[in-house]
Short mmCIF file of C-alpha atoms in Angstrom, two decimals:
data_model
loop_
_atom_site.label_atom_id
_atom_site.label_comp_id
_atom_site.label_asym_id
_atom_site.label_seq_id
_atom_site.Cartn_x
_atom_site.Cartn_y
_atom_site.Cartn_z
CA MET C 1 4.31 -39.48 -32.62
CA ARG C 2 5.92 -38.36 -29.36
CA THR C 3 4.16 -39.05 -26.02
CA ILE C 4 4.10 -36.61 -23.06
CA HIS C 5 2.59 -37.85 -19.76
CA ALA C 6 0.02 -35.64 -18.16
CA SER C 7 1.74 -36.23 -14.83
CA ASP C 8 4.82 -34.56 -16.17
CA ILE C 9 2.71 -31.55 -17.28
CA ILE C 10 1.16 -31.30 -13.71
CA GLU C 11 4.67 -31.46 -12.10
CA GLN C 12 6.26 -28.91 -14.41
CA VAL C 13 3.41 -26.48 -14.20
CA ALA C 14 3.18 -26.70 -10.36
CA ALA C 15 6.89 -25.88 -10.08
CA MET C 16 6.84 -23.08 -12.69
CA VAL C 17 3.98 -21.10 -11.16
CA VAL C 18 5.81 -21.03 -7.76
CA ARG C 19 9.15 -20.16 -9.36
CA ALA C 20 7.58 -17.35 -11.42
CA ASN C 21 6.08 -15.76 -8.34
CA ARG C 22 9.35 -15.79 -6.41
CA ILE C 23 12.02 -14.90 -8.99
CA LEU C 24 11.66 -11.69 -10.95
CA ARG C 25 12.34 -12.14 -14.72
CA PRO C 26 16.01 -11.46 -15.24
CA ASP C 27 15.58 -8.87 -18.00
CA VAL C 28 13.14 -6.97 -15.72
CA LEU C 29 15.57 -7.04 -12.84
CA ALA C 30 18.28 -5.75 -15.15
CA ALA C 31 16.00 -3.04 -16.45
CA ILE C 32 15.26 -1.99 -12.78
CA ASP C 33 18.98 -1.88 -12.07
CA GLN C 34 19.64 0.35 -15.09
CA SER C 35 16.57 2.55 -14.41
CA LYS C 36 17.82 3.24 -10.84
CA GLU C 37 20.91 4.78 -12.50
CA ARG C 38 19.07 6.99 -15.02
CA GLU C 39 15.96 7.99 -12.97
CA THR C 40 16.08 11.69 -12.34
CA SER C 41 13.81 11.88 -9.34
CA ALA C 42 15.04 10.96 -5.85
CA SER C 43 11.79 9.29 -4.93
CA GLY C 44 11.98 7.33 -8.09
CA ARG C 45 15.48 6.03 -7.30
CA ASP C 46 14.27 5.18 -3.81
CA ILE C 47 11.42 3.16 -5.25
CA PHE C 48 13.88 1.28 -7.56
CA GLY C 49 16.02 0.51 -4.52
CA GLN C 50 13.01 -0.97 -2.70
CA LEU C 51 12.09 -3.08 -5.82
CA GLN C 52 15.75 -4.52 -5.89
CA GLU C 53 15.53 -5.24 -2.19
CA ASN C 54 12.03 -6.89 -2.59
CA ALA C 55 13.30 -9.14 -5.48
CA ALA C 56 16.23 -10.22 -3.37
CA LEU C 57 14.01 -10.95 -0.39
CA ALA C 58 11.48 -12.90 -2.42
CA ARG C 59 14.27 -15.05 -3.87
CA ALA C 60 15.80 -15.63 -0.43
CA THR C 61 12.62 -16.24 1.62
CA GLY C 62 10.35 -17.80 -0.92
CA LEU C 63 7.67 -15.13 -0.19
CA PRO C 64 5.92 -14.14 -3.40
CA LEU C 65 7.25 -10.90 -4.99
CA CYS C 66 3.78 -9.43 -4.77
CA GLN C 67 0.81 -10.59 -2.62
CA ASP C 68 -1.32 -10.41 -5.77
CA THR C 69 -0.11 -13.68 -7.33
CA GLY C 70 -2.59 -13.13 -10.10
CA MET C 71 -4.86 -14.98 -12.32
CA ALA C 72 -2.94 -17.78 -13.97
CA VAL C 73 -2.69 -17.19 -17.76
CA PHE C 74 -1.05 -19.86 -19.93
CA PHE C 75 0.00 -19.67 -23.63
CA VAL C 76 0.51 -23.22 -24.90
CA GLU C 77 2.07 -24.35 -28.16
CA LEU C 78 1.34 -27.98 -28.72
CA GLY C 79 3.25 -29.75 -31.48
CA GLU C 80 1.10 -31.59 -34.01
CA ASP C 81 3.35 -34.65 -33.64
CA CYS C 82 2.90 -34.82 -29.90
CA ARG C 83 0.21 -36.64 -27.84
CA ILE C 84 -0.69 -36.34 -24.19
CA LYS C 85 -1.17 -39.62 -22.32
CA GLY C 86 -2.82 -40.24 -18.89
CA GLY C 87 -5.04 -37.13 -18.83
CA GLY C 88 -6.01 -33.98 -20.83
CA LEU C 89 -3.80 -30.98 -21.56
CA ARG C 90 -6.09 -28.37 -20.02
CA GLU C 91 -6.82 -30.58 -17.02
CA GLY C 92 -3.05 -31.16 -16.48
CA ILE C 93 -2.24 -27.49 -16.58
CA THR C 94 -5.09 -26.64 -14.32
CA GLU C 95 -4.18 -29.27 -11.79
CA GLY C 96 -0.59 -28.26 -11.84
CA MET C 97 -1.56 -24.57 -11.29
CA ARG C 98 -3.82 -25.67 -8.35
CA ARG C 99 -1.08 -27.59 -6.76
CA GLY C 100 1.46 -24.84 -7.20
CA TYR C 101 -0.81 -22.22 -5.73
CA LYS C 102 -1.64 -24.29 -2.74
CA ASP C 103 1.75 -25.75 -1.96
CA GLY C 104 3.65 -22.53 -2.81
CA LEU C 105 1.43 -20.45 -0.58
CA LEU C 106 0.25 -18.24 -3.39
CA ARG C 107 -2.82 -16.23 -3.04
CA LYS C 108 -6.06 -17.52 -4.49
CA SER C 109 -7.39 -14.48 -6.31
CA VAL C 110 -10.26 -15.85 -8.53
CA CYS C 111 -13.92 -15.46 -7.79
CA ASP C 112 -17.45 -15.41 -9.33
CA PRO C 113 -17.80 -12.14 -11.26
CA LEU C 114 -21.00 -11.15 -9.57
CA THR C 115 -21.37 -13.06 -6.27
CA ARG C 116 -17.62 -12.51 -5.71
CA LYS C 117 -17.37 -15.91 -4.05
CA ASN C 118 -13.75 -17.16 -4.26
CA THR C 119 -13.28 -20.41 -6.17
CA GLY C 120 -10.77 -21.35 -3.47
CA ASP C 121 -8.06 -22.76 -5.57
CA ASN C 122 -7.29 -20.07 -8.14
CA SER C 123 -9.04 -22.01 -10.87
CA PRO C 124 -9.98 -21.66 -13.60
CA ALA C 125 -6.76 -20.75 -15.32
CA VAL C 126 -6.96 -18.89 -18.59
CA ILE C 127 -5.41 -21.20 -21.20
CA HIS C 128 -4.74 -20.28 -24.82
CA ILE C 129 -3.68 -23.36 -26.95
CA ASP C 130 -2.08 -23.07 -30.31
CA LEU C 131 -1.29 -26.10 -32.54
CA VAL C 132 2.16 -25.75 -34.10
CA ALA C 133 4.55 -27.90 -36.17
CA GLY C 134 6.87 -30.35 -34.28
CA ASP C 135 6.61 -32.74 -31.43
CA LYS C 136 7.23 -30.41 -28.45
CA LEU C 137 4.98 -28.88 -25.90
CA LYS C 138 5.84 -25.32 -24.80
CA ILE C 139 3.96 -23.76 -21.84
CA SER C 140 4.31 -19.98 -21.00
CA PHE C 141 2.89 -18.82 -17.70
CA LEU C 142 2.03 -15.31 -16.73
CA ALA C 143 0.68 -14.49 -13.21
CA LYS C 144 -1.42 -11.47 -14.06
CA GLY C 145 -2.29 -9.15 -11.21
CA GLY C 146 -5.62 -7.24 -10.95
CA GLY C 147 -4.24 -3.74 -10.49
CA SER C 148 -2.45 -3.51 -13.93
CA GLU C 149 -5.13 -5.65 -15.62
CA ASN C 150 -7.76 -3.16 -14.54
CA MET C 151 -5.80 -0.41 -16.27
CA SER C 152 -5.75 -2.36 -19.56
CA ARG C 153 -7.96 -1.24 -22.44
CA VAL C 154 -9.30 -2.31 -25.86
CA THR C 155 -10.72 0.05 -28.45
CA MET C 156 -11.75 0.03 -32.07
CA LEU C 157 -10.13 3.00 -33.78
CA SER C 158 -11.10 4.37 -37.08
CA PRO C 159 -8.59 3.31 -39.83
CA ALA C 160 -8.00 7.11 -40.59
CA GLN C 161 -6.46 7.47 -37.13
CA GLY C 162 -3.49 5.26 -38.03
CA TRP C 163 -0.26 5.11 -36.07
CA GLN C 164 -0.79 8.70 -34.63
CA GLY C 165 -4.18 7.54 -33.36
CA VAL C 166 -2.60 4.48 -31.76
CA LYS C 167 0.02 6.58 -29.97
CA ASP C 168 -2.50 9.15 -28.79
CA PHE C 169 -4.70 6.52 -27.29
CA VAL C 170 -1.84 4.82 -25.51
CA VAL C 171 -0.23 8.00 -24.20
CA ASN C 172 -3.63 9.50 -23.05
CA HIS C 173 -4.53 6.19 -21.36
CA VAL C 174 -1.21 5.93 -19.47
CA ALA C 175 -1.65 9.54 -18.35
CA GLU C 176 -5.07 8.74 -17.03
CA ALA C 177 -4.05 5.50 -15.27
CA GLY C 178 -1.19 7.48 -13.56
CA PRO C 179 0.03 5.67 -10.39
CA ASN C 180 -2.70 2.99 -10.39
CA PRO C 181 -1.14 0.10 -12.33
CA CYS C 182 2.19 0.21 -10.27
CA PRO C 183 4.54 2.05 -12.65
CA PRO C 184 7.02 1.53 -13.98
CA THR C 185 5.01 -0.66 -16.29
CA ILE C 186 5.54 -2.64 -19.44
CA LEU C 187 3.01 -2.02 -22.15
CA GLY C 188 1.86 -4.91 -24.38
CA ILE C 189 0.29 -3.31 -27.48
CA GLY C 190 -1.85 -5.42 -29.87
CA ILE C 191 -2.57 -3.57 -33.17
CA GLY C 192 -4.97 -5.10 -35.72
CA GLY C 193 -6.61 -8.50 -35.82
CA SER C 194 -10.25 -8.54 -34.68
CA PHE C 195 -12.05 -7.45 -31.54
CA GLU C 196 -10.87 -10.51 -29.60
CA LEU C 197 -7.52 -10.96 -31.24
CA ALA C 198 -6.06 -7.52 -30.39
CA PRO C 199 -5.96 -8.12 -26.56
CA ILE C 200 -4.50 -11.61 -27.09
CA LEU C 201 -1.74 -10.07 -29.27
CA ALA C 202 -1.16 -7.44 -26.50
CA LYS C 203 -0.88 -10.04 -23.78
CA LYS C 204 1.42 -12.21 -25.86
CA ALA C 205 3.63 -9.24 -26.55
CA LEU C 206 4.35 -9.09 -22.80
CA LEU C 207 6.19 -12.44 -23.12
CA ARG C 208 8.97 -10.95 -25.20
CA PRO C 209 11.86 -10.00 -22.92
CA LEU C 210 12.84 -6.33 -22.58
CA ASP C 211 16.30 -6.98 -23.99
CA GLU C 212 14.82 -8.54 -27.20
CA PRO C 213 13.77 -5.90 -29.75
CA HIS C 214 11.00 -6.74 -32.24
CA PRO C 215 12.50 -8.79 -35.17
CA GLU C 216 11.06 -6.27 -37.67
CA PRO C 217 13.21 -3.11 -37.45
CA GLU C 218 10.28 -0.76 -38.27
CA ILE C 219 8.16 -2.23 -35.40
CA ALA C 220 11.20 -2.10 -33.09
CA ARG C 221 11.57 1.56 -33.99
CA MET C 222 7.76 2.19 -33.30
CA GLU C 223 8.25 0.59 -29.85
CA GLN C 224 11.03 2.98 -28.97
CA GLU C 225 9.09 5.95 -30.32
CA LEU C 226 6.01 5.09 -28.07
CA LEU C 227 8.20 4.37 -25.09
CA ALA C 228 9.83 7.81 -25.38
CA GLU C 229 6.39 9.50 -25.64
CA VAL C 230 5.09 7.58 -22.56
CA ASN C 231 8.19 8.36 -20.49
CA ALA C 232 7.93 12.03 -21.44
CA LEU C 233 4.71 12.19 -19.33
CA GLY C 234 6.84 12.40 -16.21
CA ILE C 235 4.62 10.05 -14.10
CA GLY C 236 7.60 8.12 -12.80
CA PRO C 237 7.91 5.15 -10.42
CA MET C 238 4.70 4.72 -8.42
CA GLY C 239 3.47 8.01 -10.01
CA LEU C 240 5.62 10.12 -7.79
CA GLY C 241 7.23 11.87 -10.76
CA GLY C 242 10.39 10.94 -12.78
CA ASN C 243 11.58 9.96 -16.24
CA VAL C 244 10.96 6.18 -16.00
CA THR C 245 7.20 5.51 -16.23
CA CYS C 246 7.60 2.56 -18.48
CA LEU C 247 10.30 -0.07 -18.84
CA GLY C 248 9.44 -1.16 -22.33
CA VAL C 249 6.73 -1.20 -25.06
CA ARG C 250 6.19 -4.50 -26.80
CA ILE C 251 4.11 -4.39 -30.02
CA ASN C 252 2.38 -7.29 -31.76
CA MET C 253 0.60 -6.61 -35.05
CA ALA C 254 -1.78 -8.58 -37.28
CA PRO C 255 -3.76 -7.72 -40.39
CA CYS C 256 -7.36 -6.46 -39.76
CA HIS C 257 -10.65 -5.77 -41.61
CA ILE C 258 -10.57 -2.86 -44.09
CA ALA C 259 -13.13 -1.01 -41.95
CA SER C 260 -11.26 -1.45 -38.62
CA LEU C 261 -8.25 -0.58 -36.57
CA PRO C 262 -8.50 -2.68 -33.40
CA LEU C 263 -6.09 -1.61 -30.54
CA ALA C 264 -5.43 -3.24 -27.21
CA VAL C 265 -3.27 -2.05 -24.42
CA ASN C 266 -2.36 -4.72 -21.80
CA VAL C 267 -0.61 -3.01 -18.90
CA GLN C 268 1.91 -5.05 -16.93
CA CYS C 269 3.25 -3.79 -13.61
CA HIS C 270 6.96 -3.92 -12.84
CA SER C 271 6.50 -7.28 -11.04
CA VAL C 272 6.67 -9.56 -14.14
CA ARG C 273 5.90 -13.08 -13.06
CA HIS C 274 6.60 -15.10 -16.18
CA GLU C 275 8.10 -18.50 -16.83
CA GLU C 276 8.30 -20.91 -19.74
CA VAL C 277 8.94 -24.65 -19.97
CA GLU C 278 9.37 -26.94 -22.96
CA LEU C 279 8.44 -30.60 -22.60
CA MET I 1 10.56 20.36 2.72
CA SER I 2 9.28 16.89 3.49
CA LYS I 3 9.71 15.55 7.04
CA GLU I 4 9.97 12.21 8.68
CA TYR I 5 7.72 10.98 11.48
CA ARG I 6 7.39 7.94 13.69
CA LEU I 7 3.73 7.48 14.57
CA GLN I 8 1.75 5.08 16.67
CA ALA I 9 -1.59 3.65 15.52
CA PRO I 10 -4.35 4.20 16.40
CA LEU I 11 -3.76 7.85 15.40
CA ARG I 12 -4.72 10.99 17.32
CA ASP I 13 -5.86 14.18 15.67
CA GLU I 14 -2.56 15.94 16.36
CA ASP I 15 -0.63 13.12 14.62
CA VAL I 16 -2.66 13.70 11.40
CA GLN I 17 -2.83 17.54 11.64
CA GLN I 18 0.98 17.95 11.30
CA LEU I 19 1.43 15.75 8.18
CA ARG I 20 1.91 17.30 4.77
CA VAL I 21 2.13 15.63 1.35
CA GLY I 22 5.59 14.15 0.70
CA ASP I 23 6.24 13.47 4.34
CA ARG I 24 7.54 10.08 5.18
CA VAL I 25 6.02 8.10 8.16
CA LEU I 26 7.19 5.04 9.92
CA LEU I 27 4.00 3.66 11.50
CA SER I 28 3.88 1.24 14.38
CA GLY I 29 1.00 -0.22 16.37
CA ILE I 30 -2.27 -1.85 15.39
CA ILE I 31 -3.86 -1.43 11.94
CA TYR I 32 -6.67 -3.29 10.20
CA THR I 33 -6.83 -4.83 6.81
CA ALA I 34 -9.84 -4.55 4.55
CA ARG I 35 -10.32 -4.51 0.86
CA ASP I 36 -13.30 -4.69 -1.61
CA ALA I 37 -15.45 -7.39 -0.09
CA ALA I 38 -14.69 -6.39 3.52
CA HIS I 39 -15.64 -2.76 2.80
CA LYS I 40 -19.00 -3.92 1.44
CA LYS I 41 -19.53 -5.74 4.69
CA LEU I 42 -18.45 -2.85 6.88
CA ILE I 43 -21.01 -0.60 5.24
CA GLN I 44 -23.71 -3.28 5.39
CA ALA I 45 -23.08 -3.63 9.13
CA LEU I 46 -23.30 0.21 9.62
CA ASP I 47 -26.59 0.30 7.70
CA ALA I 48 -27.90 -2.50 9.81
CA GLY I 49 -26.79 -0.78 12.94
CA ARG I 50 -24.51 -3.62 13.89
CA GLU I 51 -21.11 -3.44 15.63
CA LEU I 52 -17.93 -3.38 13.42
CA PRO I 53 -15.19 -5.96 14.02
CA PHE I 54 -12.85 -3.12 14.97
CA PRO I 55 -13.13 0.39 16.51
CA LEU I 56 -13.12 3.09 13.85
CA GLN I 57 -11.97 5.84 16.23
CA GLY I 58 -8.39 6.71 15.25
CA ALA I 59 -8.21 3.58 13.09
CA VAL I 60 -5.82 2.95 10.16
CA ILE I 61 -7.17 0.67 7.41
CA TYR I 62 -4.62 -1.01 5.13
CA TYR I 63 -5.98 -2.13 1.73
CA VAL I 64 -4.25 -5.46 1.39
CA GLY I 65 -5.08 -9.11 0.58
CA PRO I 66 -1.98 -10.94 1.76
CA SER I 67 -0.67 -14.17 0.44
CA PRO I 68 -0.90 -17.15 2.86
CA ALA I 69 1.50 -17.17 5.78
CA PRO I 70 4.45 -19.54 5.66
CA GLU I 71 5.20 -21.56 8.84
CA GLY I 72 6.93 -19.41 11.37
CA ARG I 73 5.79 -16.14 9.89
CA PRO I 74 2.75 -14.04 10.78
CA ILE I 75 1.81 -13.28 7.21
CA GLY I 76 2.81 -13.77 3.61
CA SER I 77 3.60 -11.18 1.03
CA ALA I 78 1.60 -8.09 1.98
CA GLY I 79 1.81 -4.96 -0.27
CA PRO I 80 -0.97 -2.50 -0.95
CA THR I 81 -3.81 -2.91 -3.51
CA THR I 82 -5.19 -0.09 -5.58
CA SER I 83 -7.27 2.25 -3.50
CA TYR I 84 -9.78 3.82 -5.82
CA ARG I 85 -12.07 0.75 -5.63
CA MET I 86 -12.70 1.63 -2.00
CA ASP I 87 -13.54 5.31 -2.78
CA GLY I 88 -17.31 4.87 -2.55
CA TYR I 89 -17.01 3.55 1.04
CA THR I 90 -14.17 5.69 2.45
CA PRO I 91 -15.89 9.11 3.14
CA ARG I 92 -18.48 7.50 5.47
CA LEU I 93 -15.77 5.58 7.43
CA HIS I 94 -13.79 8.88 7.82
CA SER I 95 -16.89 10.65 9.14
CA LEU I 96 -17.06 7.96 11.85
CA GLY I 97 -13.57 8.40 13.08
CA LEU I 98 -11.24 6.54 10.57
CA LYS I 99 -7.96 8.51 10.65
CA ALA I 100 -6.00 7.03 7.78
CA THR I 101 -6.04 4.64 4.86
CA ILE I 102 -2.98 2.91 3.31
CA GLY I 103 -3.08 1.77 -0.37
CA LYS I 104 -1.64 2.77 -3.72
CA GLY I 105 -2.84 4.92 -6.49
CA LYS I 106 -5.17 7.89 -6.87
CA ARG I 107 -8.17 8.85 -4.61
CA GLY I 108 -11.30 10.59 -5.90
CA GLN I 109 -12.46 14.06 -5.01
CA ALA I 110 -15.02 12.74 -2.49
CA VAL I 111 -12.27 11.05 -0.49
CA ARG I 112 -9.97 14.07 -0.64
CA ASP I 113 -12.83 16.27 0.60
CA ALA I 114 -13.49 13.73 3.40
CA LEU I 115 -9.81 13.88 4.50
CA GLN I 116 -10.08 17.71 4.93
CA ALA I 117 -13.53 17.53 6.61
CA ASN I 118 -12.43 14.94 9.11
CA ASN I 119 -8.76 15.69 9.58
CA ALA I 120 -7.61 12.35 8.04
CA VAL I 121 -4.79 11.26 5.77
CA TYR I 122 -4.08 8.93 2.81
CA PHE I 123 -0.78 7.06 2.85
CA VAL I 124 0.71 5.03 0.17
CA ALA I 125 3.14 2.07 0.53
CA THR I 126 5.21 0.87 -2.40
CA GLY I 127 3.08 -1.28 -4.77
CA GLY I 128 4.66 -4.63 -5.73
CA ALA I 129 7.07 -4.66 -2.70
CA GLY I 130 4.91 -7.23 -0.81
CA ALA I 131 7.93 -9.39 0.39
CA LEU I 132 9.65 -6.32 1.67
CA LEU I 133 6.62 -4.80 3.50
CA SER I 134 5.82 -8.17 4.98
CA GLN I 135 9.03 -7.91 7.10
CA ARG I 136 7.50 -4.95 9.04
CA ILE I 137 4.43 -6.92 10.11
CA GLU I 138 4.92 -8.58 13.41
CA ALA I 139 1.67 -10.26 14.11
CA ALA I 140 -1.65 -10.92 12.16
CA LYS I 141 -5.01 -12.39 13.17
CA VAL I 142 -8.22 -12.72 11.32
CA ILE I 143 -11.04 -10.88 13.14
CA ALA I 144 -13.92 -11.90 10.98
CA PHE I 145 -16.65 -12.22 13.46
CA GLU I 146 -19.36 -14.46 12.02
CA ASP I 147 -22.07 -13.13 14.41
CA LEU I 148 -21.43 -9.74 12.94
CA GLY I 149 -22.04 -11.06 9.38
CA PHE I 150 -18.39 -11.37 8.55
CA GLU I 151 -17.89 -14.86 7.28
CA ASP I 152 -14.42 -15.98 6.21
CA LEU I 153 -13.52 -13.84 3.27
CA GLY I 154 -10.26 -15.73 2.54
CA PRO I 155 -7.68 -13.22 1.16
CA GLU I 156 -10.24 -10.53 1.60
CA ALA I 157 -10.68 -11.16 5.33
CA VAL I 158 -10.48 -8.37 8.00
CA ARG I 159 -7.24 -8.81 9.88
CA GLU I 160 -5.67 -7.02 12.80
CA LEU I 161 -2.03 -6.43 12.11
CA VAL I 162 0.71 -5.32 14.47
CA VAL I 163 3.26 -3.30 12.42
CA ARG I 164 6.61 -1.84 13.39
CA ASP I 165 8.11 0.94 11.33
CA PHE I 166 5.82 0.37 8.41
CA PRO I 167 7.14 2.73 5.68
CA LEU I 168 4.58 5.16 4.27
CA LEU I 169 4.39 8.31 2.25
CA VAL I 170 1.72 10.98 2.70
CA VAL I 171 -0.03 11.39 -0.69
CA ASN I 172 -3.18 13.22 0.40
CA ASP I 173 -3.06 15.22 3.67
CA ALA I 174 -5.83 16.81 5.74
CA HIS I 175 -5.18 20.20 4.14
CA GLY I 176 -6.16 19.43 0.53
CA GLY I 177 -2.66 18.53 -0.70
CA GLU I 178 -1.94 15.97 -3.40
CA LEU I 179 1.49 14.50 -4.12
CA TYR I 180 1.05 12.64 -7.42
CA ALA I 181 2.78 14.00 -10.43
CA LYS I 182 0.53 15.55 -13.06
CA PRO I 183 1.15 13.90 -16.47
CA LYS I 184 2.65 16.29 -19.06
CA LEU I 185 0.38 15.95 -21.93
CA LYS I 186 1.22 17.83 -25.10
CA LYS I 187 -2.37 19.06 -25.76
#
């Protein structure tokens, strides 16, 4: 049984939330560089130039990439042969998040749903914990902004609608959202599972880098097919027109009930704030 | 053909009248920040006949909730938030003299009508470029007057900003124009 100290979790999480908000994920930066070359609209190329400049400035000055430093979402894989000493896992992650958001001058964006009173320290974090084999602790962090989260959807399709129904829902929804979620976006698509599992699959799909195709060739092909249909909409960077509306489609699938076809679309803006650490 | 303008806030009628969708504007002067919670307070203050924390005549409102300012800087990261959430409040503010709003994303028909009726304009700034836009803000102060019912709203506070050459794009003008691309749906 391996022991991990809660104080190490606090320290690592505090550092990772700040880093993620200042340094754009490398695969996303590379996609922005490539998109600037292939974008057909002049306004679109101009936007990509601004995003490159913004990423360089954030890295150099320590200012967050975006003022919306998000709700803190964590996906945790806890090895079964690993125990936490000196405090709880959730408490450690939450405390590290609080410290990082305070010391790193990140915005506190969490409030009561109805009174709208700010909790003051960006807590609570959204923490998903999975038990896995082994003795390691892996923590993935996603700072999820409100603009793109508001443009996310979950629906229960009829099984007869199949893949065509999935594509229609996604394409129509991206068209309706237009400029609102800060395109170019990344689309996390959860297909199957249950009502609550589909959006978790969709959010987890956003963790897979853009330069890493789905391990199953058929799903990788579906991702490319859906990406092409979304980009054919011509919405473009910031909705000003162009051929790059979406930088990548990431699909996660799971078996579902014989009566159901759950579908979730988790929209991620171009400012992907994502870090992972292994303890 | 889109044009480029340098304008000074607060805005005059003639500043707004000349603008067309697609025009680029570098805005300097004094603008005010307000987002969801602040808009609710502004409307409550109007309903109660109370004074607003800033004059609406010629005013420009920027939909932004900045990140905290580091030492030696007036403000943190400061890009636009999505505008449609303010749509319910905006027409009334335009009818009272508000000349422009700055945000990102689509506006509803009622706002577009209000722009035409009141000779006002909707600008967008680049979403997710908060570190870059922050460089064009020279001063910031919270103007949440408690006696006017504006307690400290944290990231949602009303701030007075001094901006220089703040880069904007005209998305909805005072003549009914709309810049956003129409999605090409097959059916």
